[in-house]
CSV table of C-alpha atoms and ligand atoms in Angstrom, one decimal:
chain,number,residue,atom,x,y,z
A,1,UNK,CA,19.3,-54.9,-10.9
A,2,UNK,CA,22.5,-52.5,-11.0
A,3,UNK,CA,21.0,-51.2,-14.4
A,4,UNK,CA,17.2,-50.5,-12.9
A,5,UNK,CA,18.7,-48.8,-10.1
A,6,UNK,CA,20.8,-46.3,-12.1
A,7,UNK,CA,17.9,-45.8,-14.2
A,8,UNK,CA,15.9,-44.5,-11.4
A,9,UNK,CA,18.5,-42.6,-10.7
A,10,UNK,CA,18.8,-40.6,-13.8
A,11,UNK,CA,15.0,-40.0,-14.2
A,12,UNK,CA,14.8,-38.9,-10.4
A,13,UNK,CA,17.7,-36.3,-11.6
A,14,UNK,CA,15.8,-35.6,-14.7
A,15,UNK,CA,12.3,-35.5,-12.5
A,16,UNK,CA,14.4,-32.7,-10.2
A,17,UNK,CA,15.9,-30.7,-12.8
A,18,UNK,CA,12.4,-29.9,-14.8
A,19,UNK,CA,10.8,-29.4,-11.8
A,20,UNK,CA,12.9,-26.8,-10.2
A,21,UNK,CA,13.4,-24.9,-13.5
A,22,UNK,CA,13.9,-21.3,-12.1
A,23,UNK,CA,17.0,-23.0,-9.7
A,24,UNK,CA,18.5,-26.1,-12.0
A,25,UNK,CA,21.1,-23.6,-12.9
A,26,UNK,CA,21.9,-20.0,-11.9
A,27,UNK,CA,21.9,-17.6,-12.8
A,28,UNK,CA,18.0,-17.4,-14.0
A,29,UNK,CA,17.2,-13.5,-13.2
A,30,UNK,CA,14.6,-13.3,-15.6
A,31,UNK,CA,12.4,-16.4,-13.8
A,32,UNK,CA,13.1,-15.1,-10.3
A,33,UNK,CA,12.1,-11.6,-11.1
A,34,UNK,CA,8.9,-12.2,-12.8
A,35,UNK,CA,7.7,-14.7,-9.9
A,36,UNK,CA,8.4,-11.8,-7.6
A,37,UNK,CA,7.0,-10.0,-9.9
A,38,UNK,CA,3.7,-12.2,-10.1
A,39,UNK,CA,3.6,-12.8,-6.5
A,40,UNK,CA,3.2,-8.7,-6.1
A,41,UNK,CA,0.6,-8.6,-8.3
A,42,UNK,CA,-1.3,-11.4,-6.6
A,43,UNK,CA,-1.0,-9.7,-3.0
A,44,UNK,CA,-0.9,-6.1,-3.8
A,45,UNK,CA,-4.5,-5.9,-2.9
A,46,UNK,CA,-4.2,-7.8,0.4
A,47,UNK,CA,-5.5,-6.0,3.5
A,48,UNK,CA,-6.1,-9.1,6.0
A,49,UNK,CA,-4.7,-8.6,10.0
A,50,UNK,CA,-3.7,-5.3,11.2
A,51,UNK,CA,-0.5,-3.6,12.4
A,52,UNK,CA,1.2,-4.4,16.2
A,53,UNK,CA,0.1,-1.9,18.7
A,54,UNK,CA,1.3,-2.9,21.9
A,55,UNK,CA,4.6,-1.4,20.9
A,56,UNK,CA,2.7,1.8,20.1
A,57,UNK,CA,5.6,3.2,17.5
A,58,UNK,CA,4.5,0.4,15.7
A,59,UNK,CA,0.8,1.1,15.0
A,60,UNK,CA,1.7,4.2,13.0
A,61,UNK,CA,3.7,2.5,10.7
A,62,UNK,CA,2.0,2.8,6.8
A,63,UNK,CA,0.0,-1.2,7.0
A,64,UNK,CA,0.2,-0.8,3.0
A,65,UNK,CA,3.8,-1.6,2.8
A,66,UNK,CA,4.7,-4.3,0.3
A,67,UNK,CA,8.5,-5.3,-0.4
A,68,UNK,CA,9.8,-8.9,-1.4
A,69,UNK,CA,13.4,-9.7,-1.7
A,70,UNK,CA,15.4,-12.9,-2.9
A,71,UNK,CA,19.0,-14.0,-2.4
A,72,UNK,CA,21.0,-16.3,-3.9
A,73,UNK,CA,23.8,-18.2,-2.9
A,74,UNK,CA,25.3,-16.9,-5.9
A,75,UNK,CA,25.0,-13.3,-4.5
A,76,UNK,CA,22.2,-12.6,-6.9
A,77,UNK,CA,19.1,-10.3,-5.4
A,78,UNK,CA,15.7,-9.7,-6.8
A,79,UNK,CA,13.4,-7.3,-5.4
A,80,UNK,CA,9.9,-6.0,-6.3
A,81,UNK,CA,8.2,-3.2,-4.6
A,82,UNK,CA,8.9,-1.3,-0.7
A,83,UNK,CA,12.3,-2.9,-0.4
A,84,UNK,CA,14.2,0.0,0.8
A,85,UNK,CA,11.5,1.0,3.5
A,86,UNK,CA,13.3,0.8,6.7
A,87,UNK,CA,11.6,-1.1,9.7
A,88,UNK,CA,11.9,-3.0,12.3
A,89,UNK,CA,13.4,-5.8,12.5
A,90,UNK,CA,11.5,-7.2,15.6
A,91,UNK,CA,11.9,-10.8,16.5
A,92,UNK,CA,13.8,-11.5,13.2
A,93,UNK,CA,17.0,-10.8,14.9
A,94,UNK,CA,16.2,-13.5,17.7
A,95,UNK,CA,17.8,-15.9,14.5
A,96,UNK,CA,20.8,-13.7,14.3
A,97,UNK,CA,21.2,-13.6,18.1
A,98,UNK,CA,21.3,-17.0,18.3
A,99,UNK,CA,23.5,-17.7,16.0
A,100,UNK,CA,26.1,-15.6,18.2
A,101,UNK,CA,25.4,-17.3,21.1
A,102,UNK,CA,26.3,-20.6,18.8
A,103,UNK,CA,29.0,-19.5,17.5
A,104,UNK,CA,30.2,-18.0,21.2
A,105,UNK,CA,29.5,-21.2,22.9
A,106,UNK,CA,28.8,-23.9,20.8
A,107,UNK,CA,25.5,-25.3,20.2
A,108,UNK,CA,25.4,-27.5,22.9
A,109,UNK,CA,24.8,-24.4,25.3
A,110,UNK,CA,21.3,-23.8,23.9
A,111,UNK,CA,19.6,-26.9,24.2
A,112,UNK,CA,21.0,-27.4,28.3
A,113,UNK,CA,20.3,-23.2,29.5
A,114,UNK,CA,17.0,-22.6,26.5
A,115,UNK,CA,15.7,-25.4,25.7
A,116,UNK,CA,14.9,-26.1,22.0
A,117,UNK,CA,11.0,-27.7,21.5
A,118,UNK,CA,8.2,-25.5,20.3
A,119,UNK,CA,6.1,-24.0,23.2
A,120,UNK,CA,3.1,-24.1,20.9
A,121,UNK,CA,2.1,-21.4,22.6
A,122,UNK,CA,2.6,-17.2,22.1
A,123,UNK,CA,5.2,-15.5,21.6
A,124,UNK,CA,5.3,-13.5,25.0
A,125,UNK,CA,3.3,-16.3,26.9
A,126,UNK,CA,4.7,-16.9,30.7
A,127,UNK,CA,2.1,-20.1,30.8
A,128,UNK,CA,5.0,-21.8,28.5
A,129,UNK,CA,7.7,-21.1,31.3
A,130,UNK,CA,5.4,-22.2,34.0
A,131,UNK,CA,3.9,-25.3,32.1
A,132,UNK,CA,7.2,-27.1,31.7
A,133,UNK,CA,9.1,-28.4,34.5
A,134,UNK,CA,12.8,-27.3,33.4
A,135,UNK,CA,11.1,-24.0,32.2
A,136,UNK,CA,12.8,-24.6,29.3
A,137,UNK,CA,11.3,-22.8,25.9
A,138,UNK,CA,13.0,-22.0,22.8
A,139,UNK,CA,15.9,-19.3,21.6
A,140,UNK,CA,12.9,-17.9,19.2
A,141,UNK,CA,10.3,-17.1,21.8
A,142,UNK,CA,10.8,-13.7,23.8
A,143,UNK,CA,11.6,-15.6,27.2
A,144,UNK,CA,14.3,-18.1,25.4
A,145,UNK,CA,15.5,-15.1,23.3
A,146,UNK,CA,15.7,-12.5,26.2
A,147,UNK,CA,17.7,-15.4,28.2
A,148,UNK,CA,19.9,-15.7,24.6
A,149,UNK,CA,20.8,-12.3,25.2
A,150,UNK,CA,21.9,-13.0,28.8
A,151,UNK,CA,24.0,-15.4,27.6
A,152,UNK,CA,26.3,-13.6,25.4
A,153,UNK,CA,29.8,-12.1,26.1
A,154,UNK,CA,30.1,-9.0,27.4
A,155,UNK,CA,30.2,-7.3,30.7
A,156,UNK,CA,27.8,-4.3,30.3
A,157,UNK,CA,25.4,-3.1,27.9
A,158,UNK,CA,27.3,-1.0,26.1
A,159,UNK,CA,30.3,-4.1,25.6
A,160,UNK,CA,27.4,-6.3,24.4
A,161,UNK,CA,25.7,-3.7,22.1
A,162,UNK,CA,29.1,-3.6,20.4
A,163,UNK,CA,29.5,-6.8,19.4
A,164,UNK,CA,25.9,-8.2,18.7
A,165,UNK,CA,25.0,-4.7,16.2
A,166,UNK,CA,28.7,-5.5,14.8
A,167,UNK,CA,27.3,-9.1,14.2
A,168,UNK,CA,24.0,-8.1,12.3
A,169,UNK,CA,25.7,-5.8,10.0
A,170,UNK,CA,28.1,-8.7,9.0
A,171,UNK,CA,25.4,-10.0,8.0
A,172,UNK,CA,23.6,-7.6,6.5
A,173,UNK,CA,27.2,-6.3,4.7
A,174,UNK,CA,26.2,-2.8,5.7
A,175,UNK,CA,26.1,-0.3,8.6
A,176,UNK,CA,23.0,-0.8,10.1
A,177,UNK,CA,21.3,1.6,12.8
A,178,UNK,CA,18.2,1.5,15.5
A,179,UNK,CA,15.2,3.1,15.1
A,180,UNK,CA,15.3,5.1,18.2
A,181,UNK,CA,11.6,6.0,18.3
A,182,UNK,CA,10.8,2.5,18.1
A,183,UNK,CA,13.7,1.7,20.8
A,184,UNK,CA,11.8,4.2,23.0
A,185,UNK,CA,8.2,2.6,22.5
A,186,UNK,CA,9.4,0.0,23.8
A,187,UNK,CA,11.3,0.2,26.2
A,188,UNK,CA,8.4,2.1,27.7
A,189,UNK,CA,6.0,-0.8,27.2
A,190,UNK,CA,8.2,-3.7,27.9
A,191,UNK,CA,6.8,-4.3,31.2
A,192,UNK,CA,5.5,-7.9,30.0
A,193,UNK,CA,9.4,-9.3,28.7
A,194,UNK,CA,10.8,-7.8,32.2
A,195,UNK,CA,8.3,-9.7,33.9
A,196,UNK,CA,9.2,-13.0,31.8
A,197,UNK,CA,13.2,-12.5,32.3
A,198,UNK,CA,12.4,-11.7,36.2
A,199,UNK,CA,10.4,-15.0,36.2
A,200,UNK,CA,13.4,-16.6,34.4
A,201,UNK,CA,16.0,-15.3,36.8
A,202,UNK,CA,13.6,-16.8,39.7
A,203,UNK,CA,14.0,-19.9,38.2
A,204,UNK,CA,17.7,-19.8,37.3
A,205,UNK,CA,17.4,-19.7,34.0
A,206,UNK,CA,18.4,-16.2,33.0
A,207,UNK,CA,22.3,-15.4,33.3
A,208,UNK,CA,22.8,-12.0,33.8
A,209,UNK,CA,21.7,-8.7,34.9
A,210,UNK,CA,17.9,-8.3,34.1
A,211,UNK,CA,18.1,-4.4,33.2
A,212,UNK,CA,21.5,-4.9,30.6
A,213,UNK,CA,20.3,-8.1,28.9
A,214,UNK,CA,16.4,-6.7,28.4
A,215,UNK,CA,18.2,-3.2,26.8
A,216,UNK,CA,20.1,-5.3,24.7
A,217,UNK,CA,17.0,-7.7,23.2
A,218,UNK,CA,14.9,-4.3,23.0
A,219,UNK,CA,17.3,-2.5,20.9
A,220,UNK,CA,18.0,-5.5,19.0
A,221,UNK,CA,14.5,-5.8,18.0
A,222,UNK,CA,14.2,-1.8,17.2
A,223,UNK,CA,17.3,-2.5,14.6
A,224,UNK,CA,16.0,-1.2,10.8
A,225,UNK,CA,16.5,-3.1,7.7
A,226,UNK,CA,14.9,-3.3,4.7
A,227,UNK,CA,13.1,-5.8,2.9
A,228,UNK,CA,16.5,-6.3,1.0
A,229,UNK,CA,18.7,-6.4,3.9
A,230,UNK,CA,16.7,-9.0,5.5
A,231,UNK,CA,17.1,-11.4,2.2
A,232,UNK,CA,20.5,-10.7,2.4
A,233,UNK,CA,21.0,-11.9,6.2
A,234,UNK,CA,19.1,-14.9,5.4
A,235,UNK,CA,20.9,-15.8,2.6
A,236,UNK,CA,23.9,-16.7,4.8
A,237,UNK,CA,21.9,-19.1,6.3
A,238,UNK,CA,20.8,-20.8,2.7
A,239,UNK,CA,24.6,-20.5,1.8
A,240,UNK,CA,25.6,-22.6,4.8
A,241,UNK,CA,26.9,-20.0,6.9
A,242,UNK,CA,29.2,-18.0,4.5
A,243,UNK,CA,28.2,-14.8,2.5
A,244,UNK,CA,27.6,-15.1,-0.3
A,245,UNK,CA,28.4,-11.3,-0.9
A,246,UNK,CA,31.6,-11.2,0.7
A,247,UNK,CA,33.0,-15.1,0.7
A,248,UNK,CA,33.2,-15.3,4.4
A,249,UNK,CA,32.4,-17.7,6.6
A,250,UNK,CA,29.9,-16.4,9.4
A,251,UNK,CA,28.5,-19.7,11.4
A,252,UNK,CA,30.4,-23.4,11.3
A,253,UNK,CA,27.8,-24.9,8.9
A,254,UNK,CA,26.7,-27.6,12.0
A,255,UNK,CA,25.3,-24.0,13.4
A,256,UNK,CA,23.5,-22.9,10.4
A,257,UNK,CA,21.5,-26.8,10.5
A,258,UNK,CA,20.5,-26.2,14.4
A,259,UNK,CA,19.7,-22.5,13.5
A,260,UNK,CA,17.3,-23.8,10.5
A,261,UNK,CA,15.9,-26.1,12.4
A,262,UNK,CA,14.6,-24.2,15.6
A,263,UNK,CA,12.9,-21.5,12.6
A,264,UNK,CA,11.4,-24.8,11.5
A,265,UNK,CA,9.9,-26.1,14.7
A,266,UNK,CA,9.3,-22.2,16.3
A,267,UNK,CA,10.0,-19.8,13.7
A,268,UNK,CA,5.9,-19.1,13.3
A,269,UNK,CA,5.4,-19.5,17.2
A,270,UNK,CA,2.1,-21.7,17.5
A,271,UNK,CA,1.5,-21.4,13.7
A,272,UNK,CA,4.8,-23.2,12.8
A,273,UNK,CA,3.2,-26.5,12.6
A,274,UNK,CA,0.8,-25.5,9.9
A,275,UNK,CA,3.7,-23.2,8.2
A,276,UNK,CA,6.1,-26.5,7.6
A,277,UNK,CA,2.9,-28.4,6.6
A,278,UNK,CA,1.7,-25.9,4.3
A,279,UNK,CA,5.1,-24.1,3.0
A,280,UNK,CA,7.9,-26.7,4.2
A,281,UNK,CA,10.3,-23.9,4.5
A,282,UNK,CA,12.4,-23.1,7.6
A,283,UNK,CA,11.4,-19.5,8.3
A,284,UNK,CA,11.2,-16.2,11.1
A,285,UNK,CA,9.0,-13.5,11.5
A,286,UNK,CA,8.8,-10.2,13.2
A,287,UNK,CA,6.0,-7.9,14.6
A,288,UNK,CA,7.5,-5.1,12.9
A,289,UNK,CA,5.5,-6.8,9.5
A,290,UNK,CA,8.8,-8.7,8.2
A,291,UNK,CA,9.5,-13.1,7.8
A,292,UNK,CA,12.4,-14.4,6.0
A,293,UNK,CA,12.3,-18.2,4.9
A,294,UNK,CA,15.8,-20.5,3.9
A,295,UNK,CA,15.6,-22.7,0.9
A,296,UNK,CA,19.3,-24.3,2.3
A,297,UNK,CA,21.3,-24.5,-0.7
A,298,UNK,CA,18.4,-22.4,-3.1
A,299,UNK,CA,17.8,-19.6,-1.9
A,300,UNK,CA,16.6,-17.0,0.5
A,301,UNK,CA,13.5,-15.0,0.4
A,302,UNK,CA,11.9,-12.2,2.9
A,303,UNK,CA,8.9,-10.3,2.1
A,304,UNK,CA,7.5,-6.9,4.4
A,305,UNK,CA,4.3,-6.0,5.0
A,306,UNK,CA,3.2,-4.8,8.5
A,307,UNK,CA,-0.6,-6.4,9.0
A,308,UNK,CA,0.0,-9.1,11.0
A,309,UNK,CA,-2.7,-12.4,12.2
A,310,UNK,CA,-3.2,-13.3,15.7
A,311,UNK,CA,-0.4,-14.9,16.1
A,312,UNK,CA,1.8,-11.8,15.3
A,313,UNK,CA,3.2,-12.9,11.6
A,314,UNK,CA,2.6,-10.8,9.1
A,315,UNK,CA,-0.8,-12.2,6.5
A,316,UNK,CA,0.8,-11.3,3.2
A,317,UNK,CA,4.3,-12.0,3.3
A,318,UNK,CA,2.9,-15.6,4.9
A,319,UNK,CA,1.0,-15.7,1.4
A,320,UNK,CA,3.4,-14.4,-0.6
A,321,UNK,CA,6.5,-16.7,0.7
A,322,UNK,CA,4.1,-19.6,0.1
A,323,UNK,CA,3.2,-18.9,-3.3
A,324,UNK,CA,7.0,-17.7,-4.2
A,325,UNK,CA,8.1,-21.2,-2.8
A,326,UNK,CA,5.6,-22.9,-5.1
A,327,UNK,CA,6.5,-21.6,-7.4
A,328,UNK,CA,10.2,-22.6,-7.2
A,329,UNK,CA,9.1,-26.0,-5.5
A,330,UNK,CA,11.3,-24.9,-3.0
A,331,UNK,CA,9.3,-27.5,0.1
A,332,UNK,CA,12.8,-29.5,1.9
A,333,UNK,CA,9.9,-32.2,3.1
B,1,DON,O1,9.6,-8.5,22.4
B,1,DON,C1,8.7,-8.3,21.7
B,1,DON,O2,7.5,-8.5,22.0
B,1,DON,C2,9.0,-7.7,20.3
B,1,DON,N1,10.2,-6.9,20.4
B,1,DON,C3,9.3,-8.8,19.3
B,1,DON,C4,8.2,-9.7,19.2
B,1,DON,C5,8.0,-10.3,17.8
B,1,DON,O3,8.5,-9.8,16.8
B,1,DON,C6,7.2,-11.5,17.7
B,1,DON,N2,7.1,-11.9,16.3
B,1,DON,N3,6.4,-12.2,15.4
C-alpha cells in the first residue's frame, strides 16, 4: 500500500516536471523568450475591440500598441515588442491600492467597509451598490476602489498622494510619474465615479472627503508604466509579497493570497468567471489597454494593447495571456 502510494507520488512529480518544462527549473530564458516571442507573432495582426473613449485622452492613444512582459520570481524579465510605451495604468492600480489598505489595516478591514464578492456587473455600474442590501461591492470595481482610497492614511490629498505613488514605485523599483493629460481628461469626465462615491457616502460606506479621495483614485489611475513595469509589480505578487528585484518584503504573504484572490473572482469585472474558466489565472486589467496575470510561485506576465471588448479589458492581451499561460501550463485549477 505504502509502496503504491509513493509510487503515485513520484510519477505525479515526474507528470509535473515534463509538463511544465519552460518552469521545472529556472533559469529557462531561451523557452520564455521564444513563447513570447510566438505569442507576438500569433496576435500581432489582432485588431478586435476599440480604444476607451469616455476618458477622451484615452481615445487618441495609437490602438496598435503591442508589448508583453514576464517576471520571474527569480528576477528574470522577458519582453517582446511596445514594452517601454508609457500608458496608463487605469484600474491596474486598484490591486496595488488595495494592497496598501491591507497592509495599513489588515485584511479584515476590506471584507466588513468593501465587501469582497464579484458584482457580476460593470465596472462603473451604481445598479451593483443599489442591488445589494449592505451596498457592499468589491476593492476592484470603481465604487469599492474609490471607497479603498477613502480608506487609506492620510489627512489631505496631498499627504495621501505621498504615500500611495511612494507605494507603486516600490513596486515598480523605479520613479514613476502621472500622465497629466490623462489626469486632466479625467478629472473632467469623472462625473459618473463622483456620483458613485456620493451614493457611497449616502450610504455610509465611503470614509472620507468625496473631493480628496476621488483626486487621489483619478491620479492613481492616470499613473504611466510600461508593459515592463507592470510585469515587474505583479511579480511581487507571484513572489509572495517580496521583490524579487530588490529582496524585500512588500505585503505579509496572508495579503498577497486575499489580493490574488479578489483578481480571481473580480479582476475581469463580469468576464472573470469565463477568464478563470478559460485561463485559470488570477489576473487585472485596465482601460488604458493593460492586464497583468499571477502564476503564484511561477511567474508574472502583463501584456499592453489598448482595444478593449465591452467589458473594458483589453482583446489581445486577453488572447495573448491565455495562449502564454498554455503554453507554460500555468492554470492553478
Ligand atoms: O475610473 C475609471 O473609470 C477608470 N479610471 C478606470 C477604469 C478601468 O480601468 C476599468 N478596467 N478595465
Amino acid at each position: 500500500m505504502k509502496l503504491t502510494h509513493s509510487l503515485i507520488i513520484f510519477v505525479q512529480v515526474l507528470v509535473l516536471t515534463c509538463a511544465s518544462p519552460a518552469l521545472a527549473k529556472s533559469p529557462q530564458k531561451p523557452i520564455i523568450q521564444s513563447i513570447l516571442d510566438d505569442t507576438y507573432q500569433k496576435f500581432k495582426h489582432e485588431e478586435s475591440g476599440k480604444n476607451a473613449d469616455y476618458i477622451p485622452a484615452l481615445a487618441k492613444v495609437d490602438s496598435t500598441y503591442f508589448g508583453l512582459a514576464v517576471a520571474t520570481p527569480h528576477g528574470e524579465i522577458y519582453t517582446k515588442g511596445d514594452v517601454n510605451q508609457p500608458f496608463s495604468i487605469q484600474s491596474i492600480s486598484k490591486v496595488f491600492t488595495l494592497a496598501l489598505a491591507m497592509e495599513q489595516k489588515g485584511p479584515q478591514i476590506i471584507v466588513d467597509k468593501i465587501g469582497v464578492n464579484a458584482t457580476g456587473l460593470a465596472f462603473n455600474s451604481v445598479t451593483a451598490i443599489e442591488l445589494n442590501k449592505a451596498r457592499s461591492v468589491n476593492p476592484l470595481v470603481n465604487a469599492g476602489a474609490i471607497a479603498t482610497v477613502s480608506l487609506l492614511d492620510g489627512k489631505n490629498e496631498q499627504s495621501k498622494w505621498s504615500v500611495l505613488s511612494a507605494w507603486y514605485d516600490n513596486f515598480a523599483n523605479r520613479k514613476l510619474s502621472v500622465l497629466e493629460d490623462v489626469y486632466e481628461s479625467e478629472s473632467e469626465t469623472n462625473g459618473h465615479n463622483r456620483a458613485i462615491a456620493e451614493l457611497l457616502s449616502s450610504y455610509n460606506r465611503f470614509y472620507g472627503d468625496v473631493d480628496i479621495n476621488l483626486a487621489v483614485y483619478t491620479r492613481q489611475c492616470s499613473v504611466a508604466v510600461t508593459t515592463k513595469d507592470l510585469a515587474v509589480m505583479a511579480s511581487v505578487l507571484a513572489n509572495n509579497g517580496v521583490h524579487p528585484l530588490t529582496d524585500k518584503r512588500l505585503m505579509s504573504s496572508e495579503n498577497v493570497s486575499r489580493v490574488l484572490a479578489v483578481m480571481t473572482t473580480a479582476g475581469l469585472y463580469e468576464n472573470s468567471g469565463q477568464w478563470a474558466y478559460q485561463v485559470g489565472l488570477p489576473a487585472k486589467s485596465g482601460v488604458g489597454g493593460g492586464i497583468i496575470a499571477v502564476s503564484p510561485g511561477r511567474f508574472a506576465v502583463a501584456v499592453f494593447s489598448p482595444r478593449l471588448d465591452g467589458a473594458g479589458n483589453s482583446v489581445r492581451a486577453q488572447q495573448a495571456i491565455n495562449f502564454i499561460a498554455e503554453k507554460l501550463h500555468a492554470n492553478i485549477f
